[in-house]
Coordinates of C-alpha atoms and ligand atoms in Angstrom, one line a residue:
M1 CA -53.4 7.4 72.6
H2 CA -51.1 10.3 71.9
A3 CA -49.8 12.9 74.3
T4 CA -51.5 16.1 73.4
E5 CA -49.5 19.1 72.3
P6 CA -48.9 21.2 75.3
D7 CA -50.4 24.3 73.7
E8 CA -53.4 24.3 71.5
P9 CA -53.9 27.3 69.2
N10 CA -57.0 29.3 69.6
Q11 CA -59.8 27.8 67.6
V12 CA -60.9 29.3 64.3
G13 CA -63.3 32.0 65.2
A14 CA -61.9 32.9 68.6
K15 CA -60.4 36.1 67.4
T16 CA -58.3 38.3 69.5
A17 CA -58.3 42.0 70.3
F18 CA -55.7 42.5 67.5
D19 CA -57.9 41.3 64.7
G20 CA -58.0 44.0 61.9
E21 CA -55.0 45.9 63.3
S22 CA -52.2 47.2 61.1
Y23 CA -48.6 47.6 62.1
D24 CA -45.3 48.8 60.7
V25 CA -43.8 45.4 61.5
L26 CA -45.2 41.9 62.2
I27 CA -42.8 39.3 63.6
V28 CA -43.6 35.6 63.5
G29 CA -42.1 33.8 66.5
A30 CA -41.1 34.8 70.0
G31 CA -38.0 32.7 70.4
A32 CA -34.6 34.2 70.9
S33 CA -34.7 35.9 67.5
G34 CA -38.3 37.2 67.7
L35 CA -37.7 38.7 71.1
Y36 CA -34.6 40.6 70.0
M37 CA -36.3 41.6 66.8
L38 CA -39.2 43.1 68.8
Y39 CA -36.7 44.9 71.1
R40 CA -34.9 46.4 68.1
V41 CA -38.1 47.4 66.2
R42 CA -39.4 49.2 69.3
Q43 CA -36.2 51.1 69.4
L44 CA -37.0 52.4 65.9
G45 CA -40.2 53.8 67.3
L46 CA -42.3 51.6 65.0
S47 CA -45.5 49.8 65.8
V48 CA -45.1 46.0 66.1
R49 CA -46.8 42.8 67.0
V50 CA -45.4 39.3 67.4
L51 CA -47.4 36.2 66.7
E52 CA -46.3 33.2 68.7
A53 CA -47.8 29.7 68.4
G54 CA -46.7 28.6 71.9
G55 CA -48.1 29.7 75.2
G56 CA -44.9 31.5 76.2
V57 CA -41.7 32.9 74.9
G58 CA -38.6 30.9 74.2
G59 CA -39.2 29.1 70.9
T60 CA -36.9 26.0 70.8
W61 CA -36.4 26.3 74.5
Y62 CA -40.2 26.5 75.1
W63 CA -40.9 23.3 73.2
N64 CA -37.9 21.0 73.7
R65 CA -38.4 20.0 77.3
Y66 CA -37.3 16.4 77.1
P67 CA -35.2 14.9 79.9
G68 CA -31.5 16.1 79.6
A69 CA -32.3 18.9 77.2
R70 CA -29.4 21.3 77.3
C71 CA -27.6 23.7 74.9
D72 CA -24.1 22.6 73.9
T73 CA -22.7 26.1 73.5
D74 CA -21.1 27.5 76.6
T75 CA -23.6 29.6 78.7
L76 CA -21.5 32.7 78.6
E77 CA -21.6 32.7 74.9
Y78 CA -25.2 31.4 74.3
S79 CA -26.8 34.6 75.5
Y80 CA -27.6 38.1 74.2
S81 CA -24.9 40.7 74.0
F82 CA -27.1 43.7 73.4
C83 CA -27.4 44.8 77.0
E84 CA -24.3 45.2 79.1
E85 CA -26.3 45.2 82.4
L86 CA -28.1 42.0 81.4
Q87 CA -24.9 40.2 80.5
Q88 CA -23.1 41.4 83.7
E89 CA -26.0 40.5 86.0
W90 CA -27.0 37.2 84.7
E91 CA -25.3 34.2 86.4
W92 CA -25.2 30.8 84.7
P93 CA -24.4 28.0 87.1
E94 CA -23.0 25.5 84.6
R95 CA -20.7 25.4 81.6
Y96 CA -23.7 24.4 79.4
P97 CA -27.2 25.8 80.1
T98 CA -30.1 23.4 80.7
Q99 CA -33.4 24.0 78.9
P100 CA -35.1 25.3 82.1
E101 CA -32.3 27.8 82.6
I102 CA -32.4 29.1 79.1
L103 CA -36.1 29.4 79.2
R104 CA -35.8 31.3 82.6
Y105 CA -33.3 33.6 80.9
L106 CA -35.5 34.3 77.9
E107 CA -38.5 34.9 80.2
H108 CA -36.4 37.3 82.2
V109 CA -35.5 39.1 79.0
A110 CA -39.1 39.3 78.0
D111 CA -40.0 40.7 81.4
R112 CA -37.0 43.0 81.8
F113 CA -37.7 44.8 78.5
A114 CA -41.5 44.5 79.0
L115 CA -41.8 42.7 75.7
R116 CA -44.9 40.5 76.4
S117 CA -47.4 43.3 75.8
D118 CA -46.6 43.2 72.1
I119 CA -46.8 39.4 71.8
S120 CA -49.9 37.4 70.9
F121 CA -49.4 33.9 72.4
N122 CA -51.2 30.7 71.3
T123 CA -51.5 32.5 67.9
R124 CA -50.1 30.6 65.0
A125 CA -49.6 32.5 61.7
A126 CA -51.4 30.4 59.0
A127 CA -51.0 32.5 55.9
A128 CA -49.4 35.8 54.7
A129 CA -49.9 37.4 51.3
F130 CA -48.2 40.5 49.9
D131 CA -50.8 43.0 48.8
E132 CA -49.0 44.8 45.9
A133 CA -51.5 47.7 45.6
A134 CA -51.2 48.6 49.3
N135 CA -47.5 47.5 49.6
R136 CA -48.4 45.6 52.7
W137 CA -48.3 42.1 54.1
R138 CA -51.8 40.7 55.0
V139 CA -51.5 38.0 57.6
R140 CA -54.1 35.5 58.7
T141 CA -53.7 33.5 61.9
E142 CA -55.1 30.1 62.7
C143 CA -57.6 31.7 65.0
G144 CA -58.9 33.8 62.2
D145 CA -57.3 37.2 63.0
R146 CA -56.4 39.3 60.0
L147 CA -53.5 41.7 60.5
S148 CA -51.4 43.7 58.2
A149 CA -47.9 45.2 58.2
Q150 CA -45.5 46.9 56.0
F151 CA -42.7 44.5 57.0
L152 CA -43.0 40.8 57.9
V153 CA -40.1 39.2 59.8
M154 CA -40.1 35.4 60.0
A155 CA -38.3 34.6 63.3
T156 CA -39.6 31.0 63.0
G157 CA -36.5 29.1 63.9
C158 CA -34.3 26.6 62.1
L159 CA -35.6 23.5 63.9
S160 CA -39.2 24.1 64.9
V161 CA -41.3 21.7 62.8
P162 CA -41.0 18.3 64.4
I163 CA -41.1 15.2 62.2
T164 CA -42.6 11.9 63.1
P165 CA -42.0 9.4 60.3
K166 CA -45.1 7.9 58.8
F167 CA -44.6 4.4 60.2
D168 CA -47.4 2.0 59.5
G169 CA -49.7 1.7 62.5
V170 CA -48.3 4.8 64.2
D171 CA -51.8 5.7 65.5
S172 CA -52.6 2.2 66.7
F173 CA -50.1 2.3 69.7
A174 CA -52.0 1.9 72.9
G175 CA -49.6 3.7 75.2
P176 CA -48.5 7.4 75.1
T177 CA -46.1 8.6 72.4
Y178 CA -43.9 11.7 72.7
H179 CA -41.8 13.8 70.3
T180 CA -38.7 15.3 71.9
G181 CA -39.6 18.6 70.2
R182 CA -43.1 18.8 71.7
W183 CA -42.5 17.5 75.2
P184 CA -45.3 17.7 77.8
H185 CA -44.8 20.6 80.2
E186 CA -45.7 18.5 83.2
G187 CA -42.9 16.1 82.4
V188 CA -43.1 12.3 82.1
D189 CA -42.4 9.7 84.8
F190 CA -40.8 6.7 83.1
G191 CA -40.5 4.8 86.4
G192 CA -41.3 1.0 85.9
Q193 CA -41.9 1.6 82.2
R194 CA -40.6 -0.2 79.0
V195 CA -39.6 2.8 76.9
G196 CA -38.7 2.8 73.2
I197 CA -36.8 5.7 71.7
I198 CA -36.5 6.1 67.9
G199 CA -33.5 8.1 66.7
T200 CA -30.0 8.8 67.9
G201 CA -29.5 12.5 67.0
S202 CA -28.6 15.3 69.5
S203 CA -32.0 15.1 71.3
A204 CA -31.8 11.3 71.8
V205 CA -28.2 11.4 72.8
Q206 CA -29.1 13.8 75.6
A207 CA -32.3 12.0 76.6
I208 CA -31.1 8.4 76.6
P209 CA -28.7 8.5 79.6
V210 CA -31.3 10.3 81.7
I211 CA -34.3 8.1 80.7
A212 CA -32.2 4.9 81.2
E213 CA -31.8 5.8 84.8
Q214 CA -35.6 6.0 85.3
A215 CA -37.0 3.4 83.0
R216 CA -37.4 -0.4 83.7
Q217 CA -36.2 -1.0 80.2
L218 CA -35.0 1.4 77.4
V219 CA -35.0 0.1 73.8
V220 CA -32.9 2.4 71.5
F221 CA -33.8 2.1 67.8
Q222 CA -30.7 3.3 65.9
R223 CA -30.7 3.8 62.2
T224 CA -27.4 5.6 61.9
A225 CA -24.7 5.4 64.6
Q226 CA -23.6 8.7 66.0
Y227 CA -20.3 10.3 66.7
T228 CA -20.6 12.1 70.0
V229 CA -17.9 13.9 72.0
P230 CA -18.1 14.3 75.8
A231 CA -19.6 17.6 76.8
R232 CA -17.8 17.6 80.1
N233 CA -20.4 19.8 81.7
Q234 CA -19.3 21.3 85.1
P235 CA -20.0 24.3 87.3
V236 CA -18.8 27.5 85.6
D237 CA -15.3 28.5 86.4
P238 CA -15.5 31.7 88.5
E239 CA -12.2 32.9 87.3
L240 CA -13.2 32.5 83.6
V241 CA -16.5 34.3 84.4
A242 CA -14.6 37.2 86.0
A243 CA -12.2 37.4 83.1
I244 CA -15.0 37.4 80.5
K245 CA -17.1 39.9 82.4
A246 CA -14.2 42.2 82.9
D247 CA -14.4 42.8 79.1
Y248 CA -17.6 41.2 78.0
A249 CA -18.0 43.5 75.0
G250 CA -14.5 42.7 73.8
F251 CA -15.2 39.0 74.3
R252 CA -18.4 39.2 72.2
A253 CA -16.6 41.2 69.5
R254 CA -13.9 38.6 69.3
N255 CA -16.5 35.8 69.1
R256 CA -18.1 37.6 66.3
R257 CA -14.9 37.2 64.3
M258 CA -14.8 33.4 64.9
Q259 CA -16.2 31.0 62.3
S260 CA -18.2 29.3 65.0
G261 CA -19.3 32.6 66.6
Q262 CA -17.8 31.4 69.9
L263 CA -14.7 30.1 71.7
S264 CA -12.4 33.0 70.9
H265 CA -10.7 32.2 74.2
R266 CA -10.1 28.6 73.2
P267 CA -9.5 28.8 69.4
G268 CA -9.0 25.8 67.1
N269 CA -5.6 24.5 66.3
D270 CA -4.6 26.2 63.0
I271 CA -2.6 23.3 61.4
S272 CA -3.6 20.4 59.3
A273 CA -4.1 17.0 60.9
L274 CA -1.7 15.7 58.3
A275 CA 1.1 18.1 59.3
V276 CA 1.9 16.1 62.4
D277 CA 2.8 12.4 62.9
A278 CA 0.2 9.9 64.2
A279 CA 1.4 10.1 67.8
E280 CA 1.1 13.9 67.9
R281 CA -2.3 13.7 66.2
E282 CA -3.5 11.3 68.8
R283 CA -2.1 13.5 71.6
I284 CA -4.0 16.6 70.3
F285 CA -7.3 14.7 69.8
E286 CA -6.9 13.3 73.3
Q287 CA -6.2 16.7 74.8
R288 CA -9.3 18.1 73.2
W289 CA -11.4 15.1 73.9
Q290 CA -10.6 15.6 77.6
A291 CA -11.4 19.3 77.4
G292 CA -14.8 18.4 76.1
G293 CA -17.3 20.1 73.8
F294 CA -16.8 21.5 70.3
L295 CA -13.1 22.1 71.1
F296 CA -12.6 18.6 69.7
F297 CA -13.7 19.7 66.2
G298 CA -11.1 22.4 66.4
S299 CA -8.3 19.8 66.9
F300 CA -7.0 20.7 63.4
N301 CA -8.0 23.1 60.7
D302 CA -8.9 20.7 58.0
L303 CA -11.3 18.2 59.6
M304 CA -14.2 19.4 57.4
V305 CA -12.2 19.8 54.1
N306 CA -9.8 16.9 54.0
E307 CA -11.0 13.3 53.9
Q308 CA -7.8 11.9 55.5
A309 CA -7.9 14.4 58.3
N310 CA -11.6 13.7 58.9
A311 CA -11.0 9.9 58.8
A312 CA -8.3 10.3 61.5
A313 CA -10.8 12.1 63.8
A314 CA -13.5 9.5 63.1
E315 CA -11.2 6.7 63.9
F316 CA -10.2 8.4 67.2
V317 CA -13.8 8.5 68.2
R318 CA -14.5 4.9 67.2
G319 CA -11.5 3.9 69.4
K320 CA -13.2 5.7 72.3
I321 CA -16.5 3.9 71.7
R322 CA -14.7 0.5 71.6
A323 CA -12.9 1.4 74.8
T324 CA -16.1 2.5 76.6
V325 CA -18.7 -0.1 75.6
R326 CA -18.1 -3.5 77.2
D327 CA -20.0 -5.7 74.7
P328 CA -17.9 -5.7 71.5
G329 CA -20.9 -6.4 69.4
V330 CA -22.8 -3.4 70.8
A331 CA -19.7 -1.3 70.5
E332 CA -19.4 -2.1 66.8
L333 CA -23.0 -1.2 66.2
L334 CA -22.4 2.1 67.9
C335 CA -19.4 2.9 65.7
P336 CA -20.4 5.2 62.9
A337 CA -18.9 4.9 59.4
H338 CA -19.8 8.2 57.8
T339 CA -17.7 11.4 57.7
I340 CA -17.5 12.8 61.2
A341 CA -19.3 16.2 61.7
C342 CA -21.1 16.1 58.3
K343 CA -24.2 15.5 60.4
R344 CA -24.5 18.1 63.2
P345 CA -21.8 17.2 65.8
V346 CA -23.3 15.9 69.0
L347 CA -22.1 16.4 72.6
D348 CA -23.0 13.9 75.3
S349 CA -22.9 13.2 79.0
G350 CA -22.5 9.4 79.4
Y351 CA -24.1 8.3 76.2
F352 CA -21.9 5.4 75.3
E353 CA -21.6 4.4 78.9
T354 CA -25.4 4.0 79.0
F355 CA -25.1 1.0 76.7
N356 CA -23.2 -0.9 79.5
R357 CA -26.4 -0.8 81.6
G358 CA -28.4 -4.0 81.9
N359 CA -31.7 -2.2 81.2
V360 CA -30.7 -0.7 77.8
L361 CA -31.0 -2.5 74.5
L362 CA -29.6 -1.3 71.2
V363 CA -31.6 -2.3 68.1
D364 CA -30.1 -1.8 64.7
V365 CA -32.9 -0.6 62.5
Q366 CA -30.6 0.0 59.5
A367 CA -30.1 -3.8 59.2
A368 CA -33.7 -4.6 60.1
P369 CA -35.9 -1.5 59.5
I370 CA -39.0 -0.6 61.5
R371 CA -41.9 -2.3 59.7
E372 CA -44.7 -1.0 61.9
I373 CA -45.9 0.4 65.2
T374 CA -48.3 -2.1 66.8
P375 CA -50.7 -1.5 69.6
S376 CA -48.1 -2.9 72.0
G377 CA -44.8 -1.9 70.6
V378 CA -42.5 -1.6 67.6
R379 CA -42.0 -4.4 65.0
T380 CA -38.8 -4.4 63.0
A381 CA -37.9 -6.7 60.1
A382 CA -36.3 -8.9 62.7
A383 CA -38.4 -8.8 65.9
H384 CA -41.2 -7.3 67.9
Y385 CA -40.4 -5.1 71.0
E386 CA -43.1 -4.8 73.7
L387 CA -43.2 -1.2 75.0
D388 CA -45.3 1.0 77.3
C389 CA -44.4 4.2 75.6
I390 CA -42.6 5.4 72.5
I391 CA -40.4 8.5 72.1
F392 CA -39.9 9.9 68.7
A393 CA -36.5 11.6 68.7
T394 CA -36.7 11.8 64.9
G395 CA -35.9 15.4 64.4
F396 CA -37.2 18.4 62.4
D397 CA -38.0 19.7 59.0
G398 CA -34.9 21.9 59.3
M399 CA -34.2 25.4 57.9
T400 CA -37.2 25.6 55.5
G401 CA -39.9 23.7 57.4
A402 CA -41.3 26.5 59.4
L403 CA -41.3 28.9 56.5
T404 CA -43.1 26.6 54.1
A405 CA -45.5 25.5 56.8
I406 CA -47.1 29.0 56.5
D407 CA -48.9 29.8 53.2
L408 CA -46.6 32.6 52.2
R409 CA -47.5 34.3 48.9
G410 CA -45.5 37.0 47.3
R411 CA -46.1 39.1 44.2
G412 CA -48.7 37.7 41.8
G413 CA -49.8 35.2 44.5
V414 CA -46.6 33.1 43.9
T415 CA -46.2 30.7 46.8
L416 CA -42.9 30.2 48.7
R417 CA -43.6 26.5 48.8
G418 CA -43.7 26.5 45.0
E419 CA -40.7 28.8 44.6
W420 CA -38.7 26.6 46.9
A421 CA -39.9 23.2 45.6
A422 CA -36.4 22.5 44.2
G423 CA -34.7 24.0 47.3
P424 CA -34.5 27.4 49.0
R425 CA -33.6 30.3 46.7
N426 CA -32.9 33.6 48.5
Y427 CA -30.4 36.4 48.9
L428 CA -28.1 36.3 51.9
G429 CA -30.4 33.9 53.6
L430 CA -32.4 37.0 54.5
A431 CA -34.7 37.9 51.6
V432 CA -36.6 36.2 48.8
P433 CA -37.1 37.7 45.3
G434 CA -40.8 38.2 44.7
F435 CA -41.5 38.6 48.4
P436 CA -40.9 42.3 49.1
N437 CA -40.4 43.5 52.7
L438 CA -40.1 40.0 54.0
F439 CA -37.1 39.0 56.1
T440 CA -36.1 35.6 57.3
I441 CA -34.0 35.5 60.5
T442 CA -31.3 32.8 60.2
G443 CA -32.8 31.6 57.0
P444 CA -31.4 28.9 54.7
G445 CA -28.3 30.3 52.9
S446 CA -27.0 32.0 56.0
P447 CA -24.5 30.5 58.5
S448 CA -27.2 30.0 61.2
V449 CA -27.0 26.5 62.5
L450 CA -23.2 26.2 61.7
T451 CA -22.5 29.1 64.0
N452 CA -23.4 29.9 67.6
M453 CA -27.1 30.6 67.1
M454 CA -27.1 33.6 69.4
V455 CA -24.4 35.3 67.3
A456 CA -26.2 34.4 64.1
I457 CA -29.5 35.7 65.4
E458 CA -28.1 39.0 66.7
Q459 CA -26.2 39.7 63.4
H460 CA -29.4 39.1 61.4
V461 CA -31.7 41.0 63.7
E462 CA -29.4 44.0 63.8
W463 CA -29.0 44.0 60.0
V464 CA -32.8 43.8 59.5
A465 CA -33.5 46.5 62.0
D466 CA -30.8 48.8 60.5
C467 CA -32.3 48.0 57.0
I468 CA -35.8 48.9 58.1
G469 CA -34.6 52.1 59.8
S470 CA -32.5 53.1 56.8
L471 CA -35.4 52.5 54.4
R472 CA -37.7 54.8 56.4
E473 CA -35.0 57.4 56.8
Q474 CA -34.5 57.5 53.0
G475 CA -38.2 57.5 52.3
H476 CA -38.2 54.0 50.7
S477 CA -41.3 51.9 51.3
C478 CA -40.2 48.7 49.7
I479 CA -37.2 46.5 49.5
E480 CA -36.9 43.3 47.4
A481 CA -34.0 41.0 46.6
T482 CA -33.4 40.8 42.9
A483 CA -33.6 37.4 41.1
A484 CA -30.1 37.8 39.9
A485 CA -28.7 38.4 43.4
A486 CA -30.6 35.4 44.7
D487 CA -29.3 33.1 41.9
A488 CA -25.8 34.2 42.5
W489 CA -26.2 33.7 46.2
V490 CA -27.5 30.2 45.9
E491 CA -24.6 29.4 43.6
H492 CA -22.2 30.8 46.2
V493 CA -23.7 28.7 49.0
N494 CA -23.4 25.6 46.9
E495 CA -19.9 26.4 45.9
V496 CA -18.8 27.0 49.5
A497 CA -20.5 23.8 50.7
D498 CA -19.0 21.7 47.9
R499 CA -15.6 22.7 49.1
T500 CA -16.3 20.9 52.4
L501 CA -17.2 17.4 53.4
Y502 CA -20.6 18.5 54.7
P503 CA -22.6 17.3 51.7
T504 CA -21.1 13.8 52.0
C505 CA -23.7 12.2 54.3
N506 CA -27.5 12.2 54.9
S507 CA -28.1 15.1 57.3
W508 CA -30.9 17.4 57.9
Y509 CA -28.6 20.2 56.7
L510 CA -29.2 18.6 53.3
G511 CA -32.9 17.9 53.9
A512 CA -32.0 14.2 53.7
N513 CA -34.1 13.4 56.7
I514 CA -37.3 14.2 54.9
P515 CA -38.4 11.8 52.2
G516 CA -38.9 13.8 49.0
K517 CA -37.2 17.0 50.2
P518 CA -34.7 18.3 47.6
R519 CA -31.1 17.5 48.5
V520 CA -29.6 21.0 48.9
F521 CA -27.1 22.0 51.5
M522 CA -29.0 24.8 53.3
P523 CA -26.8 26.6 55.8
L524 CA -23.7 28.6 54.6
P525 CA -20.4 27.6 56.1
G526 CA -18.6 30.9 56.6
F527 CA -19.1 33.2 59.5
P528 CA -17.7 35.9 59.8
A529 CA -17.0 36.5 56.1
Y530 CA -20.8 36.3 55.7
A531 CA -21.4 39.1 58.2
D532 CA -18.8 41.2 56.4
K533 CA -20.7 40.6 53.2
C534 CA -24.0 41.7 54.8
E535 CA -22.3 44.9 55.9
E536 CA -20.9 45.5 52.5
V537 CA -24.3 45.0 50.9
A538 CA -25.8 47.5 53.3
G539 CA -22.9 49.9 52.9
N540 CA -23.3 49.8 49.1
G541 CA -26.9 51.0 49.4
Y542 CA -28.4 47.5 49.6
E543 CA -26.7 46.1 46.6
G544 CA -28.6 43.2 45.1
F545 CA -31.9 44.6 46.3
A546 CA -34.4 46.8 44.4
L547 CA -35.6 49.7 46.5
A548 CA -38.8 51.6 45.8
Ligands
LIG601 P1 -31.9 14.6 64.3 O1 -30.5 15.0 64.5 O2 -32.4 14.9 62.9 O3 -32.0 13.1 64.6 C1 -33.1 12.3 64.2 C2 -32.8 10.9 64.5 O4 -33.9 10.1 64.2 C3 -31.6 10.3 63.7 O5 -30.9 9.4 64.4 C4 -32.4 9.6 62.5 O6 -31.6 8.6 61.9 C5 -33.6 9.1 63.3 N1 -34.7 8.8 62.4 C6 -35.4 9.6 61.6 N2 -36.3 9.0 60.9 C7 -36.2 7.6 61.2 C8 -36.8 6.5 60.8 N3 -37.8 6.5 59.9 N4 -36.4 5.3 61.3 C9 -35.4 5.2 62.2 N5 -34.7 6.3 62.6 C10 -35.1 7.5 62.1 O7 -32.9 15.3 65.3 P2 -32.6 15.8 66.8 O8 -31.8 14.8 67.6 O9 -33.9 16.3 67.3 O10 -31.6 17.0 66.6 C11 -31.9 18.0 65.6 C12 -31.0 19.2 65.7 O11 -31.5 20.0 66.8 C13 -29.6 18.8 66.1 O12 -28.8 18.4 65.0 C14 -29.1 20.1 66.7 O13 -28.8 21.1 65.7 C15 -30.4 20.6 67.4 N6 -30.3 20.1 68.8 C16 -29.3 20.7 69.6 C17 -29.1 20.3 70.9 C18 -28.1 20.9 71.7 O14 -27.7 22.1 71.6 N7 -27.4 20.1 72.5 C19 -29.9 19.3 71.4 C20 -30.9 18.7 70.6 C21 -31.1 19.1 69.3 P3 -30.7 8.9 60.6 O15 -29.5 9.6 61.2 O16 -30.4 7.6 60.0 O17 -31.5 9.8 59.7

């Protein structure tokens, strides 16, 4: 038995009132980027509709309702900057926002700006084809609606297609199964249950300490040990809030000049880890470890470019794991060996401490891989674990998954799936040659997931809105990235990534979590230089694009 998805799309044939309508702009997705895109398109005075697969707004924060789900960017920075009243009025209670709070915030934004009337919920875009004769995108939804638009904006998110590995027998399990990225809205009571959780990424690291407190037994199936840093969540500091709100616009502007799109008030330490002796290095790591959050990764300026500097940070974290976990065997199993932060850095609240509990068992599925799911549990190469329910915290088809899930066809019926079979090829992470008037918000090839997502989203949405506005002003009806610009861009993204340690381990940034997915580093390390480049391109009359 499997937990049903919380929202079922309309059945084929159950068309909506919008079937047959045409718009200036169609947006796919009503998460943080789709909502803001809608707001900006309306300001241009254009007709617009948003297609949203879920039953409500929020995207990531609509679907990921697992216990402990929380953003790990500070609340005051993980929010929109476009409305001064909104940012002044909204009050976040804690340093990091919980999933329910972020969802409440996004719902508030939808209501405050009366956005819902232009959104079709429970409506999944199935296919979109560019009609060259009409110069329009023709979009079909899973419920059979056919709509058309001059511009199509994919606001489909970087981590929105959950992946459940194809374990033998996965459908035979008698109890419920859950994916962290499709959590039941009514929640799950784990009281008295033997719970298995597969995966130890960001989602699992947040869920494990919370579920361990409820379950009779929690079995954690770990393939790759995880570096995690204490989040040190706490109530927001009223003095900090007052200082930021006294000049919120200035704070946002300064954050937009940071590589991480955040923390301008707590910048990284701009020296090499090798420029100080071991004792001083330890002191700085410790200071930032105590401060909590991503500040640790700013301990020195070369953690992601210098192997020795990186190794020092990794060893510091392993020391913390050994000092926290009482059983030395379990502690060693929890000590990662790979480059720190080449997989997406993780923040936790009591993760390693959880393995000191009597009801938590760590199972090494690298040494003894999962062989099958049986009706009563999980069998590894070494043992069988009896379970009442299984949680898949096994991640997403990142960056490209939501784009290739839709049957997107450009000029001559060419498919995006086919074009990207060897890896994403686009210009600025925003536009694909052969796919005119199509924009991807936080697409592969843009900083997106390596930056505060809210900053990345606002920068893209504003660029796309300005672009559409400028095209219309100048009487252009079509914009398309050139093949040469895209080739040069892909080369640039690879070059930048290859100068870092990011490509040195198996991460979803590289598509390495999906068997058969081409190994290409997808996000671009390099905000704000990237934003400057986008400005320059626009300023030069959309250099690298063909306008018609
Ligand atoms: P993830 O980071 O991709 O982690 C997936 C986990 O499942 C990994 O531990 C992976 O092991 C394991 N796994 C996958 N297939 C497996 C298999 N066949 N057998 C055993 N283990 C398997 O996914 P996630 O935790 O959902 O996080 C995805 C991203 O979402 C994060 O990196 C982050 O960007 C975002 N996120 C953010 C927050 C936040 O803001 N706090 C919270 C949650 C998620 P391997 O490492 O060996 O592949």
